[in-house]
Short mmCIF file of C-alpha atoms and ligand atoms in Angstrom, two decimals:
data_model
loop_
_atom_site.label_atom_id
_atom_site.label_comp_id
_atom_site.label_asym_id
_atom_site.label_seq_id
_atom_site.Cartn_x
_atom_site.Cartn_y
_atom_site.Cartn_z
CA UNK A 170 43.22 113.90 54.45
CA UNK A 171 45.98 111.89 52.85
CA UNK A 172 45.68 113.24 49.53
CA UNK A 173 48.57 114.39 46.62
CA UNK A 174 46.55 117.57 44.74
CA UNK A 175 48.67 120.28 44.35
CA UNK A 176 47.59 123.70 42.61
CA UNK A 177 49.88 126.15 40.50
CA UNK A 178 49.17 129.40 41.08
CA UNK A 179 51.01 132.60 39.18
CA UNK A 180 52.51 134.80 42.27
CA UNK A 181 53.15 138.34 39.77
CA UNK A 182 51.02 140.09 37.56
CA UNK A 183 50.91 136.68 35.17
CA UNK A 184 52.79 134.98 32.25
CA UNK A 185 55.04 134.16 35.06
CA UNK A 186 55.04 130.74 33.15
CA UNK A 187 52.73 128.72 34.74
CA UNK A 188 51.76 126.57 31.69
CA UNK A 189 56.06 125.78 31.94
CA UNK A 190 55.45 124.33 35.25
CA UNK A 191 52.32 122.62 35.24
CA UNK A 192 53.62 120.95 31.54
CA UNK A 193 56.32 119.84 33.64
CA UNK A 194 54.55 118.39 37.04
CA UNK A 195 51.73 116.87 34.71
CA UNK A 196 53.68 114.24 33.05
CA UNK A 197 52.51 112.16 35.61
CA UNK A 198 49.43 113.74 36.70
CA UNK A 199 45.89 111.73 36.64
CA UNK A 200 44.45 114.58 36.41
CA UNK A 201 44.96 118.48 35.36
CA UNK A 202 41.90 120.95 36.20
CA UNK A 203 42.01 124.60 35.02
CA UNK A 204 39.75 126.16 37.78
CA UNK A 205 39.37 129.77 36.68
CA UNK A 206 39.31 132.26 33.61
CA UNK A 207 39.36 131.96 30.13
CA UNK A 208 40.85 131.65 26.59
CA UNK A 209 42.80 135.36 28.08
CA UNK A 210 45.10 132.97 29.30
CA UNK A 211 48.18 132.57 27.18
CA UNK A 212 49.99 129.26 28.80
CA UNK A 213 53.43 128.33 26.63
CA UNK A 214 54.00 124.91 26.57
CA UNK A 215 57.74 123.78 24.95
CA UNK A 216 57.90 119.72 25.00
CA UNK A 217 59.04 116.90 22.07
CA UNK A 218 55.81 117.65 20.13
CA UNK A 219 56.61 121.40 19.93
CA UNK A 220 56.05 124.70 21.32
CA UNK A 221 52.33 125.64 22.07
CA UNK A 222 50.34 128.81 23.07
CA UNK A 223 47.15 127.70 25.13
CA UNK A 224 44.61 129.95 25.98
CA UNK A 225 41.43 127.63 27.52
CA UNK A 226 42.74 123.97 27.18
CA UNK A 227 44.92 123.01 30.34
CA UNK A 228 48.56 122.32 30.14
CA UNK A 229 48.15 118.67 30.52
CA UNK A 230 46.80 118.17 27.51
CA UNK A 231 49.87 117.34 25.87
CA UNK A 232 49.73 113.49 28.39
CA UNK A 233 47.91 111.44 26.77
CA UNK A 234 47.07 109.28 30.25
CA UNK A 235 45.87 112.36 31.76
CA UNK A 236 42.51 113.96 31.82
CA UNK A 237 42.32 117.41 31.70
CA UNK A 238 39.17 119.15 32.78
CA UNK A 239 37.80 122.44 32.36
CA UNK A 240 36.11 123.32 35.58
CA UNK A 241 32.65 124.79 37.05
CA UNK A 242 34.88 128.36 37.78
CA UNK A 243 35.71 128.79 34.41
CA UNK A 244 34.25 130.77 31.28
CA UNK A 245 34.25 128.58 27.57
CA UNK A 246 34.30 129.44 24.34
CA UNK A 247 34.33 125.99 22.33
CA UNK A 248 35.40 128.12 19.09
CA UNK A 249 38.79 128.93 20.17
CA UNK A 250 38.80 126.05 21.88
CA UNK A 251 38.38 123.91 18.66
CA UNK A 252 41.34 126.20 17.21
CA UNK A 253 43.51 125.46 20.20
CA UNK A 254 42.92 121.58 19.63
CA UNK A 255 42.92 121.96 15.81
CA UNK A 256 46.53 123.92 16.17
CA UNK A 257 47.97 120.71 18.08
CA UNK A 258 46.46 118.61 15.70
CA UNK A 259 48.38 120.55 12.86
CA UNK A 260 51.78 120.97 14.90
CA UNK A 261 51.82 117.59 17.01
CA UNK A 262 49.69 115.39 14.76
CA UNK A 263 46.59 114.27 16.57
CA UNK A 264 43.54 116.08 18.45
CA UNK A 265 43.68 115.58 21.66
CA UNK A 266 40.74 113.98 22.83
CA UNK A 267 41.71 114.31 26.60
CA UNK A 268 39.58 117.16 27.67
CA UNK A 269 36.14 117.68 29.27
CA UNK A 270 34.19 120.33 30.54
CA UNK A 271 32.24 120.83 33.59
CA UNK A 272 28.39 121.00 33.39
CA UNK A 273 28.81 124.31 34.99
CA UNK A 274 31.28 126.00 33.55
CA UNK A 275 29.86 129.06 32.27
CA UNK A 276 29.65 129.74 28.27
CA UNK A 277 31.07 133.04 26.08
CA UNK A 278 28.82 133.87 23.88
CA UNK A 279 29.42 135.75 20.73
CA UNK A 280 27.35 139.41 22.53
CA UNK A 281 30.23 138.86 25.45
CA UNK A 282 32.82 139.35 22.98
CA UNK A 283 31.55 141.72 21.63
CA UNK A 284 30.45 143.64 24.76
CA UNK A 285 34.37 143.52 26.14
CA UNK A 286 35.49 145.78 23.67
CA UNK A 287 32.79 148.12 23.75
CA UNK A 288 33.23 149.26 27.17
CA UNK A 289 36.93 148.51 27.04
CA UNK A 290 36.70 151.30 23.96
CA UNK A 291 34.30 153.38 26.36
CA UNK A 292 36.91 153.76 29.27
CA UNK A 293 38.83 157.02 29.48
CA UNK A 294 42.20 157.14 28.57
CA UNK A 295 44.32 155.95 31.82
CA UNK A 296 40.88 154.18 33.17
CA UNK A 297 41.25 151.31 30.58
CA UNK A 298 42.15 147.91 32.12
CA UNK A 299 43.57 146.64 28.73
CA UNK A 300 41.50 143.70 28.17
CA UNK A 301 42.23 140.93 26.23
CA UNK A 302 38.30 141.69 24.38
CA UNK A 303 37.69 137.95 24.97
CA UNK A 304 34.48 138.57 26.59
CA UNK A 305 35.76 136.85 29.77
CA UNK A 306 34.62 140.33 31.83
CA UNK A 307 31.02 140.59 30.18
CA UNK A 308 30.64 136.69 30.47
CA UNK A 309 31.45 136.50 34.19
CA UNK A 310 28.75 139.23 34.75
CA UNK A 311 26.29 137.22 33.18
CA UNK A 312 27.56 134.51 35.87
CA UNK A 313 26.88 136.86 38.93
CA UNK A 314 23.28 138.11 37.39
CA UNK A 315 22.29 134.74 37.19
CA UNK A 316 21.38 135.05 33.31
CA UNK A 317 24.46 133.23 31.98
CA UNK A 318 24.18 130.26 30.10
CA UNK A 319 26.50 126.40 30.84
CA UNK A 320 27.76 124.55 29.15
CA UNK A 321 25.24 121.88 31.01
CA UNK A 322 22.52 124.03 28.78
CA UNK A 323 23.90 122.60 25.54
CA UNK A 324 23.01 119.02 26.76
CA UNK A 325 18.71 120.35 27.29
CA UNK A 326 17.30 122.08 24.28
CA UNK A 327 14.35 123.10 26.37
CA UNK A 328 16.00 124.38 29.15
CA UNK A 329 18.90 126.21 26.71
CA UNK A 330 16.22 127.73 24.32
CA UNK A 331 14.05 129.11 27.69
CA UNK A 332 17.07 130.69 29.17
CA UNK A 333 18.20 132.48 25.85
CA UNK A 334 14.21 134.20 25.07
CA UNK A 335 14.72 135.22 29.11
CA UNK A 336 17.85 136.82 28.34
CA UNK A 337 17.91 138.29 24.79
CA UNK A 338 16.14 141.63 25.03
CA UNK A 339 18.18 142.65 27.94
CA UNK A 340 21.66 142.02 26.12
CA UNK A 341 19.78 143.46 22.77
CA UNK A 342 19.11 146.25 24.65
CA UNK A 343 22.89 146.26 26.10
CA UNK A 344 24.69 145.95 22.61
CA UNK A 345 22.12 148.99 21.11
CA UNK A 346 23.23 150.86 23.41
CA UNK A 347 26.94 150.21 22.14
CA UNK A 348 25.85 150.42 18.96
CA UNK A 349 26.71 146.90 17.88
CA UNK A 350 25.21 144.16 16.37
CA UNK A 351 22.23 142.21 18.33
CA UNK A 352 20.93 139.13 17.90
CA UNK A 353 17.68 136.98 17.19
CA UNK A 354 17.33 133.71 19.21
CA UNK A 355 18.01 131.55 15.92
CA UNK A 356 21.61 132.50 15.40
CA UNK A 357 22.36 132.08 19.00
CA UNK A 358 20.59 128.73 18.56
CA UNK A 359 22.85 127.60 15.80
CA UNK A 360 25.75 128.69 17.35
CA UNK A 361 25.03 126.38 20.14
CA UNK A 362 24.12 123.60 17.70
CA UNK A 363 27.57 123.82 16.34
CA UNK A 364 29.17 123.84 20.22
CA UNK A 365 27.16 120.66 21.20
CA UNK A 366 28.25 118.68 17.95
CA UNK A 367 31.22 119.31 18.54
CA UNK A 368 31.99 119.16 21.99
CA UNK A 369 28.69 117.71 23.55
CA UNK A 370 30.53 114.53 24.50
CA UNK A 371 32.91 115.99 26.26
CA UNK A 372 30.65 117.90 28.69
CA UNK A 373 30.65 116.38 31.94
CA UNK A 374 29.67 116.36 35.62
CA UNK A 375 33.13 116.47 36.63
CA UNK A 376 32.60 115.92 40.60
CA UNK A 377 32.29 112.01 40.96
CA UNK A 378 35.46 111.84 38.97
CA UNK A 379 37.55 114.23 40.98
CA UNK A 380 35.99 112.74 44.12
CA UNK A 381 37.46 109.14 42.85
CA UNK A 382 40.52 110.48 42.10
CA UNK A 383 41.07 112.24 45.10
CA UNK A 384 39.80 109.49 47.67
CA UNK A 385 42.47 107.44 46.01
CA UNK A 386 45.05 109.55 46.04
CA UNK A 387 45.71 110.28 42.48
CA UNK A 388 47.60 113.57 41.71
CA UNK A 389 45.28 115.84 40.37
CA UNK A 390 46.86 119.15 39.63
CA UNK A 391 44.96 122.94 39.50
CA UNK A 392 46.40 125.26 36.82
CA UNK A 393 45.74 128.99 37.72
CA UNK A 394 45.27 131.66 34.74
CA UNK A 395 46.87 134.92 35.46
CA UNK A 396 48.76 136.11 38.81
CA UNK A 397 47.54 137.48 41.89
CA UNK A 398 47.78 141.15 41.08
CA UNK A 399 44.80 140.48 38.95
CA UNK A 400 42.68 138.79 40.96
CA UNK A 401 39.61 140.72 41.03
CA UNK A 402 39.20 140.75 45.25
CA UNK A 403 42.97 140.83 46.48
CA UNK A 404 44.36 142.43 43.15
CA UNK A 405 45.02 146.31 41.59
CA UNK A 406 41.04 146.12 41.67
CA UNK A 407 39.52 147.49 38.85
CA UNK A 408 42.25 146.63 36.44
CA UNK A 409 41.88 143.31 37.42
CA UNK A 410 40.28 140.01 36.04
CA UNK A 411 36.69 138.92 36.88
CA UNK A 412 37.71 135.76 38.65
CA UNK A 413 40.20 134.69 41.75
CA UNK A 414 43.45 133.24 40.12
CA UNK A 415 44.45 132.08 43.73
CA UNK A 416 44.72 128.93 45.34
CA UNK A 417 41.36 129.41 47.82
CA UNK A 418 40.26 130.05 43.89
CA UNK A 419 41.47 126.95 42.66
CA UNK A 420 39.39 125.21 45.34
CA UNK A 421 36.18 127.06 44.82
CA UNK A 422 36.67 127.03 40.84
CA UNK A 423 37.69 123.45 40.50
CA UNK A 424 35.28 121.96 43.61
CA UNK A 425 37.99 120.81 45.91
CA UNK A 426 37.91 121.10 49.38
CA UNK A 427 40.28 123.56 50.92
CA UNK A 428 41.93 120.57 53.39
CA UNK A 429 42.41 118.40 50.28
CA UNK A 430 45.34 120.70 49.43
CA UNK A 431 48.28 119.69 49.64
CA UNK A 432 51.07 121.85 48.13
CA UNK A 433 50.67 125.48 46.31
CA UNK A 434 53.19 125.56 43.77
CA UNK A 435 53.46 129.59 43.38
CA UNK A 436 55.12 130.61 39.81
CA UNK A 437 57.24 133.53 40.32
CA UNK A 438 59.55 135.08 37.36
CA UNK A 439 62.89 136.13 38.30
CA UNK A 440 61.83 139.92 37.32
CA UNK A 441 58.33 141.18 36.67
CA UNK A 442 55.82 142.05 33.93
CA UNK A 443 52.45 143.07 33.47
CA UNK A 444 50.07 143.44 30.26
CA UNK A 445 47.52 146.11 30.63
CA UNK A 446 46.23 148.87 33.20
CA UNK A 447 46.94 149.56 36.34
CA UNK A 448 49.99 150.09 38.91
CA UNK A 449 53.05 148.64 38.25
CA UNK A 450 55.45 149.59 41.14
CA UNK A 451 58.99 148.37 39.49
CA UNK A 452 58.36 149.21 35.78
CA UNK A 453 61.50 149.98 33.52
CA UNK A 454 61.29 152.67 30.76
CA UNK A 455 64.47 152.53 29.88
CA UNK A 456 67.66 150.95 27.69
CA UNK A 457 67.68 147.90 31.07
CA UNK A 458 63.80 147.53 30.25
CA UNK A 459 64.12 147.44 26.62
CA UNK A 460 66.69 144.65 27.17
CA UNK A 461 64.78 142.43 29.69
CA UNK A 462 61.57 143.09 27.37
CA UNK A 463 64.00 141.76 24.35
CA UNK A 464 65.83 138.94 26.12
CA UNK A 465 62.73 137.86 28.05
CA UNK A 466 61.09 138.00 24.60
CA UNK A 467 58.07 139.37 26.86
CA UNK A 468 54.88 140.19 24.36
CA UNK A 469 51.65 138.89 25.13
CA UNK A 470 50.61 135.27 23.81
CA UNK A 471 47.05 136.35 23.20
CA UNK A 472 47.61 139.90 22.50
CA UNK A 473 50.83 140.42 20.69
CA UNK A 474 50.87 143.23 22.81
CA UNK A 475 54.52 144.25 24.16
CA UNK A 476 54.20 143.40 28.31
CA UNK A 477 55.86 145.98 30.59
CA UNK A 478 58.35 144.72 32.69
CA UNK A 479 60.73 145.67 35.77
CA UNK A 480 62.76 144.34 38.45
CA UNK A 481 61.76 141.51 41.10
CA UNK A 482 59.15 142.86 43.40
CA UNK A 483 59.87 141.17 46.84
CA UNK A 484 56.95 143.17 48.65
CA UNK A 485 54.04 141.71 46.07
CA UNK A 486 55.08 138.87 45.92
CA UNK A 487 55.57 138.02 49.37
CA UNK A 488 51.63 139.21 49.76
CA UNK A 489 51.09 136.79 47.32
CA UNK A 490 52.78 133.82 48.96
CA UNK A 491 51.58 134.58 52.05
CA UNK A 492 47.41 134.72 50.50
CA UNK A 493 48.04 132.34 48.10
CA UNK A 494 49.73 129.73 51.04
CA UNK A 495 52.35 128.88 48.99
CA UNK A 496 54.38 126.17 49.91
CA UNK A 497 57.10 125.97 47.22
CA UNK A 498 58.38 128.03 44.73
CA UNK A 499 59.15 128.00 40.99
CA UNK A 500 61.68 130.50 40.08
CA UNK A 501 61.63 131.00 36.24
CA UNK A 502 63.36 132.45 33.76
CA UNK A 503 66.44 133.18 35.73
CA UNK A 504 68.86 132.82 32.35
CA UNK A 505 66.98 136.42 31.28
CA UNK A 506 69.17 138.32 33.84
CA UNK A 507 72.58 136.18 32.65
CA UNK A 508 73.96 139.04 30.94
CA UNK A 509 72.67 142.13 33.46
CA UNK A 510 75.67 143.47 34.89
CA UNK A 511 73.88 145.00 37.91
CA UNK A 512 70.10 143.49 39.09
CA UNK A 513 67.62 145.19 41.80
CA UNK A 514 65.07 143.97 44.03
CA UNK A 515 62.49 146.00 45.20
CA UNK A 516 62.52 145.52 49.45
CA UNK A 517 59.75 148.15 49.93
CA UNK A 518 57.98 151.41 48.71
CA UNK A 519 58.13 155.30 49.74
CA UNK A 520 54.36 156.41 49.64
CA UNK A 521 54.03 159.88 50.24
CA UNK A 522 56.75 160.14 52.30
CA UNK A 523 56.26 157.00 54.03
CA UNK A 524 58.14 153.51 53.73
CA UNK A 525 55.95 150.43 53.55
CA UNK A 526 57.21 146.69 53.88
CA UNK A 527 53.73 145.42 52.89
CA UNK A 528 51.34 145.86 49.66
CA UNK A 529 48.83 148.48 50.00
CA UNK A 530 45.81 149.23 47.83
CA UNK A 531 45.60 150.09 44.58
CA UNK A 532 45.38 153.74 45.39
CA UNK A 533 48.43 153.65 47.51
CA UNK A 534 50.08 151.56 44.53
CA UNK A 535 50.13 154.19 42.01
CA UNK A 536 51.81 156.74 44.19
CA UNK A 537 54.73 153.89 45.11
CA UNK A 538 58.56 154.83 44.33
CA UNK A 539 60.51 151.81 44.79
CA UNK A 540 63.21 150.96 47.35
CA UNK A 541 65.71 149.02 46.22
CA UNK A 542 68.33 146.82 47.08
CA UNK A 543 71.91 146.20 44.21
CA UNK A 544 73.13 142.76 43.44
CA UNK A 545 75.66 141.87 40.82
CA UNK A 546 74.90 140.19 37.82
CA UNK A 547 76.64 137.08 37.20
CA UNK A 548 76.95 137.31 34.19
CA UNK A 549 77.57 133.76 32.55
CA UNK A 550 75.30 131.19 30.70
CA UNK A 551 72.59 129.43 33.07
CA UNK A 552 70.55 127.59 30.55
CA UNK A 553 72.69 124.72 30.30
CA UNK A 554 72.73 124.41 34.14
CA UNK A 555 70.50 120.83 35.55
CA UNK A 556 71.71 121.05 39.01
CA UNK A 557 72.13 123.59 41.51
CA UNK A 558 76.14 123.46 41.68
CA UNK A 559 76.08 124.02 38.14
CA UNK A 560 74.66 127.46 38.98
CA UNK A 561 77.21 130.40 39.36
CA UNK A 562 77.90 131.47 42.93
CA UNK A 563 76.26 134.83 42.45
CA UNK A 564 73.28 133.28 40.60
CA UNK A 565 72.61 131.16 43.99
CA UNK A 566 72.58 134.23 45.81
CA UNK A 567 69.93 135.76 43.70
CA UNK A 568 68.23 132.94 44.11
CA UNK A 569 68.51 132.62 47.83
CA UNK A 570 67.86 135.93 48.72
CA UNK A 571 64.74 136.19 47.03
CA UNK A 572 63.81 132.58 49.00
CA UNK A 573 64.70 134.64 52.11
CA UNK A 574 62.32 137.79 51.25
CA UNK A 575 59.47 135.50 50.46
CA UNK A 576 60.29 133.02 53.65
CA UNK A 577 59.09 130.23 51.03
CA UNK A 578 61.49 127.46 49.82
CA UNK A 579 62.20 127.66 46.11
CA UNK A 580 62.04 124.01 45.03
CA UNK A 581 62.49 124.67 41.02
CA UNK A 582 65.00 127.16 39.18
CA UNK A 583 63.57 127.01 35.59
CA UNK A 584 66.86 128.12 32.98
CA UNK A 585 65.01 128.08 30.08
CA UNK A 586 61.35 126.60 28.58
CA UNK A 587 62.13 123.11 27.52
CA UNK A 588 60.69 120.54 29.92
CA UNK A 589 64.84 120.08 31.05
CA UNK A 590 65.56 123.18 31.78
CA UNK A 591 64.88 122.75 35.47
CA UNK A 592 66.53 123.04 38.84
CA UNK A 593 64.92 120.65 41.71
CA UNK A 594 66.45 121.51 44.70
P1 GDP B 2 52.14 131.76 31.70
O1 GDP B 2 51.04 132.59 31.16
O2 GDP B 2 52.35 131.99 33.17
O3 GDP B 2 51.99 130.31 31.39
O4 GDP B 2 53.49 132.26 30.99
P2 GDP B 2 53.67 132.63 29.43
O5 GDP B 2 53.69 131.36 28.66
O6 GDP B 2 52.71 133.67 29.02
O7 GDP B 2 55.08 133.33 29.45
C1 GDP B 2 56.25 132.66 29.83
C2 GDP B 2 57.21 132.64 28.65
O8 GDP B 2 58.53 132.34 29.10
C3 GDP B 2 56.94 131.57 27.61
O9 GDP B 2 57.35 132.01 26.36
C4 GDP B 2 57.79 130.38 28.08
O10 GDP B 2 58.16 129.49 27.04
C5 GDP B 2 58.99 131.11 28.57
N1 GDP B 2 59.70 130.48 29.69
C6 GDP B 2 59.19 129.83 30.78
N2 GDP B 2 60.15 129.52 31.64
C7 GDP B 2 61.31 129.97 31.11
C8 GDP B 2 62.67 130.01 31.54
O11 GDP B 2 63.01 129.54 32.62
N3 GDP B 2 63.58 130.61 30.72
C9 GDP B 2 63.23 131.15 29.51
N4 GDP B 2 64.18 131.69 28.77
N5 GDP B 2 61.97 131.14 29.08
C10 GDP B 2 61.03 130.58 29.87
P1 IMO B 3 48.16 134.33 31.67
O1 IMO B 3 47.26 133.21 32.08
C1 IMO B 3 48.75 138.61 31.42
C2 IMO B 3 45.16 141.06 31.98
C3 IMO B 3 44.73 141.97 30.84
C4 IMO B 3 43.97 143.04 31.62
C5 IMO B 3 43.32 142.28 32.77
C6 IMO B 3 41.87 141.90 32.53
O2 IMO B 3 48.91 134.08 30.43
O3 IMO B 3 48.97 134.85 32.82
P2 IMO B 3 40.62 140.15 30.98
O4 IMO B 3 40.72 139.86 29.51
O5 IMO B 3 40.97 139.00 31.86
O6 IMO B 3 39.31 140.77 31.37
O7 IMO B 3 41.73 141.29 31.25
O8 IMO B 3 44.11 141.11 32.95
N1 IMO B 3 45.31 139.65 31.56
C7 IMO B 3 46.49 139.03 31.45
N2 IMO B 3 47.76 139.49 31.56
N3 IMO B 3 48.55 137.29 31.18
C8 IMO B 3 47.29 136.78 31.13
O9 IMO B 3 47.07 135.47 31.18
C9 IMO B 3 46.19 137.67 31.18
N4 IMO B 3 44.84 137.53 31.14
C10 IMO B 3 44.33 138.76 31.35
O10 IMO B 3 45.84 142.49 30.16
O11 IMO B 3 44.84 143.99 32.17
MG1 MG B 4 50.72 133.98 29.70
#
């Protein structure tokens, strides 16, 4: 199949700047597709009409000649994403009016919400998966009961109304049980009301147009919330998401077929961080981590929340390039390390006793001591660099050996996150 879509996919633990990269290879893209997740996602975009935070809305918004779709894999809710679109109206000028949603794309409602915090609340201490309490969990177990409602049901008051009376007592009962608010099929009705006013025209079968595009050979781009160490089958399972932030993912989420892929851009950040539960094999508690954490400025974009970060993991993410198929590499944020005198990469793990070269389960995870290899800093400015000569010798051979660990060519060094501030190689 001759075809030029190409998905982005984050390689870490997320916020490994994926909306950076797929801001970057959209400027010419017919079309962008976010194929999994939900407003959790916290995508920074930096271009000539300012510096955004998305959470739902893909990072091709910001083209006006490109559509940007909001796939059948995905969880919606329209009233953060009318904030998101009213924010670029107030910062950029104009509301986008570039992105649809797929029929099938399943809806949070407010109970979701409301339910993720609950049982986030409920989870002993050192159980808790640190949610972002956007109701993405609750809404995607809706998805896999079969009770959930689409955004398809907005467009069929008959069909919308019958679903809701099917459902209702059985979340009532749900949000009694946590003590929190229920609700009576008229408020849920005039929430919905509200959604198809405002967005009913924008929800689509997206299929025959991604089928076009594709036969012709358009580039259609899949943006990927999250990293791989969250993916709910292959990640630190249960602090993961509720969705598969990979590129087999992307194909299932955005309804492309698997041969129509042709290059996996995997977004991996020169050192690592994580927000929430779970294992966390290189994590810094010290002075060095309080200094990548500062430089990096690395605090969540939906949260607030300070992430935890550490050095490169070359074990994860090679697991991740190898399940994700990645064919090239984005390196970002490689000016964070400028001024670190020394920098480590993690080469394997000692796991009660043993040494592993490969990831092992979660279990196995939170035992890990890390093995790692020294490199010298290089210890100059990198954000002004466009080429890779202009790179300092030593800052190559970061660069390199971490190509050479993950056996995947590293086609973009990002130095910084304006839409310049990229290496091709
Ligand atoms: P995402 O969730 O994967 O899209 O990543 P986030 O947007 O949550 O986090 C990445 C952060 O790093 C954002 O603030 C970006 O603007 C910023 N960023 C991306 N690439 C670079 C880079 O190469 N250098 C620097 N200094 N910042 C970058
Ligand atoms: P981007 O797209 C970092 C984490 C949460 C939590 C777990 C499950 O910016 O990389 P959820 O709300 O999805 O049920 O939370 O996943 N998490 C993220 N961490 N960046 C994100 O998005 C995240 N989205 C969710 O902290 O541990
Ligand atoms: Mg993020």
């Amino acid at each position: 199949m001759n075809t030029n879509v190409n998905a982005v996919v984050g390689v870490q633990w997320g916020d490994e700047g994926k909306g950076r990269i797929v801001d970057y290879l959209a400027q010419d893209a017919e079309i962008v597709i976010r194929f999994q997740g939900g407003d959790n996602a916290g995508h920074t975009v930096v271009n000539e009409l300012g510096k955004f935070g998305l959470h739902i809305l893909p990072s091709g918004v910001f083209n006006k000649d490109t559509t940007n779709i909001v796939s059948a894999g995905t969880v919606v809710n329209f009233d953060t994403m009318d904030g998101e679109l009213e924010n670029i109206r107030k910062t950029a000028g104009y509301r986008p009016d570039n992105v649809y949603i797929d029929v099938r794309a399943h809806l949070i409602m407010p109970y979701h919400m409301a339910l993720d915090g609950a049982e986030e609340t409920k989870r002993a201490e050192g159980a808790k998966i640190g949610t972002t309490k956007r109701g993405v969990g609750p809404c995607y177990t809706d998805k896999a009961a079969r009770s959930g409602i689409r955004a398809g049901d907005l467009l069929d008051e008959e069909m919308l109304k019958s679903r809701l009376e099917a459902l209702l007592p059985k979340k009532n009962r749900e949000l009694e049980y946590y003590g929190l608010k229920t609700y009576t099929l008229e408020e849920l009705l005039e929430v919905t009301k509200r959604w198809k006013e405002k967005f009913g025209s924008h929800i689509i079968d997206s299929v025959p147009l991604v089928r076009k595009a594709l036969e012709e050979g358009k580039k259609i781009l899949l943006e990927g919330q999250l990293g791989i160490m969250r993916d709910n089958d292959w990640g630190i399972y249960p602090y993961t998401t509720s969705s598969n932030p990979t590129a087999a993912g992307a194909c299932n989420g955005a309804g492309i077929p698997p041969r129509a892929i042709n290059k996996v851009f995997g977004v991996v950040k020169a050192y690592s961080s994580s927000v929430g539960g779970g294992p966390f094999m290189t994590e810094l508690f010290d002075e060095t981590g309080d200094k990548l954490r500062s430089i990096g400025a690395e605090y969540g974009v939906t949260t607030g929340r300070p992430r935890r970060v550490g050095w490169f993991d070359a074990v994860a993410s090679d697991f991740s390039c190898y399940m994700n198929g990645v064919t090239d590499i984005a390196l970002t944020k490689l000016d964070i390390l400028d001024s670190f005198e020394k920098i480590k990469i993690c080469t394997g793990y000692i796991i009660d006793g043993k040494e592993y070269h490969y990831l092992p389960v979660t279990r196995l995870q939170e035992k890990a001591q890390p093995i790692y290899e020294e490199v010298d800093g290089w210890m100059e400015d990198t954000t002004k660099a466009r080429k890779w000569e202009d790179l300092p010798k030593k800052a190559q051979d970061y660069v390199l050996r971490i190509e050479e660990l993950l056996k995947t060519h590293i086609t973009y060094v990002s130095v910084g996150p304006e839409r310049d501030q990229l290496i091709v190689r």
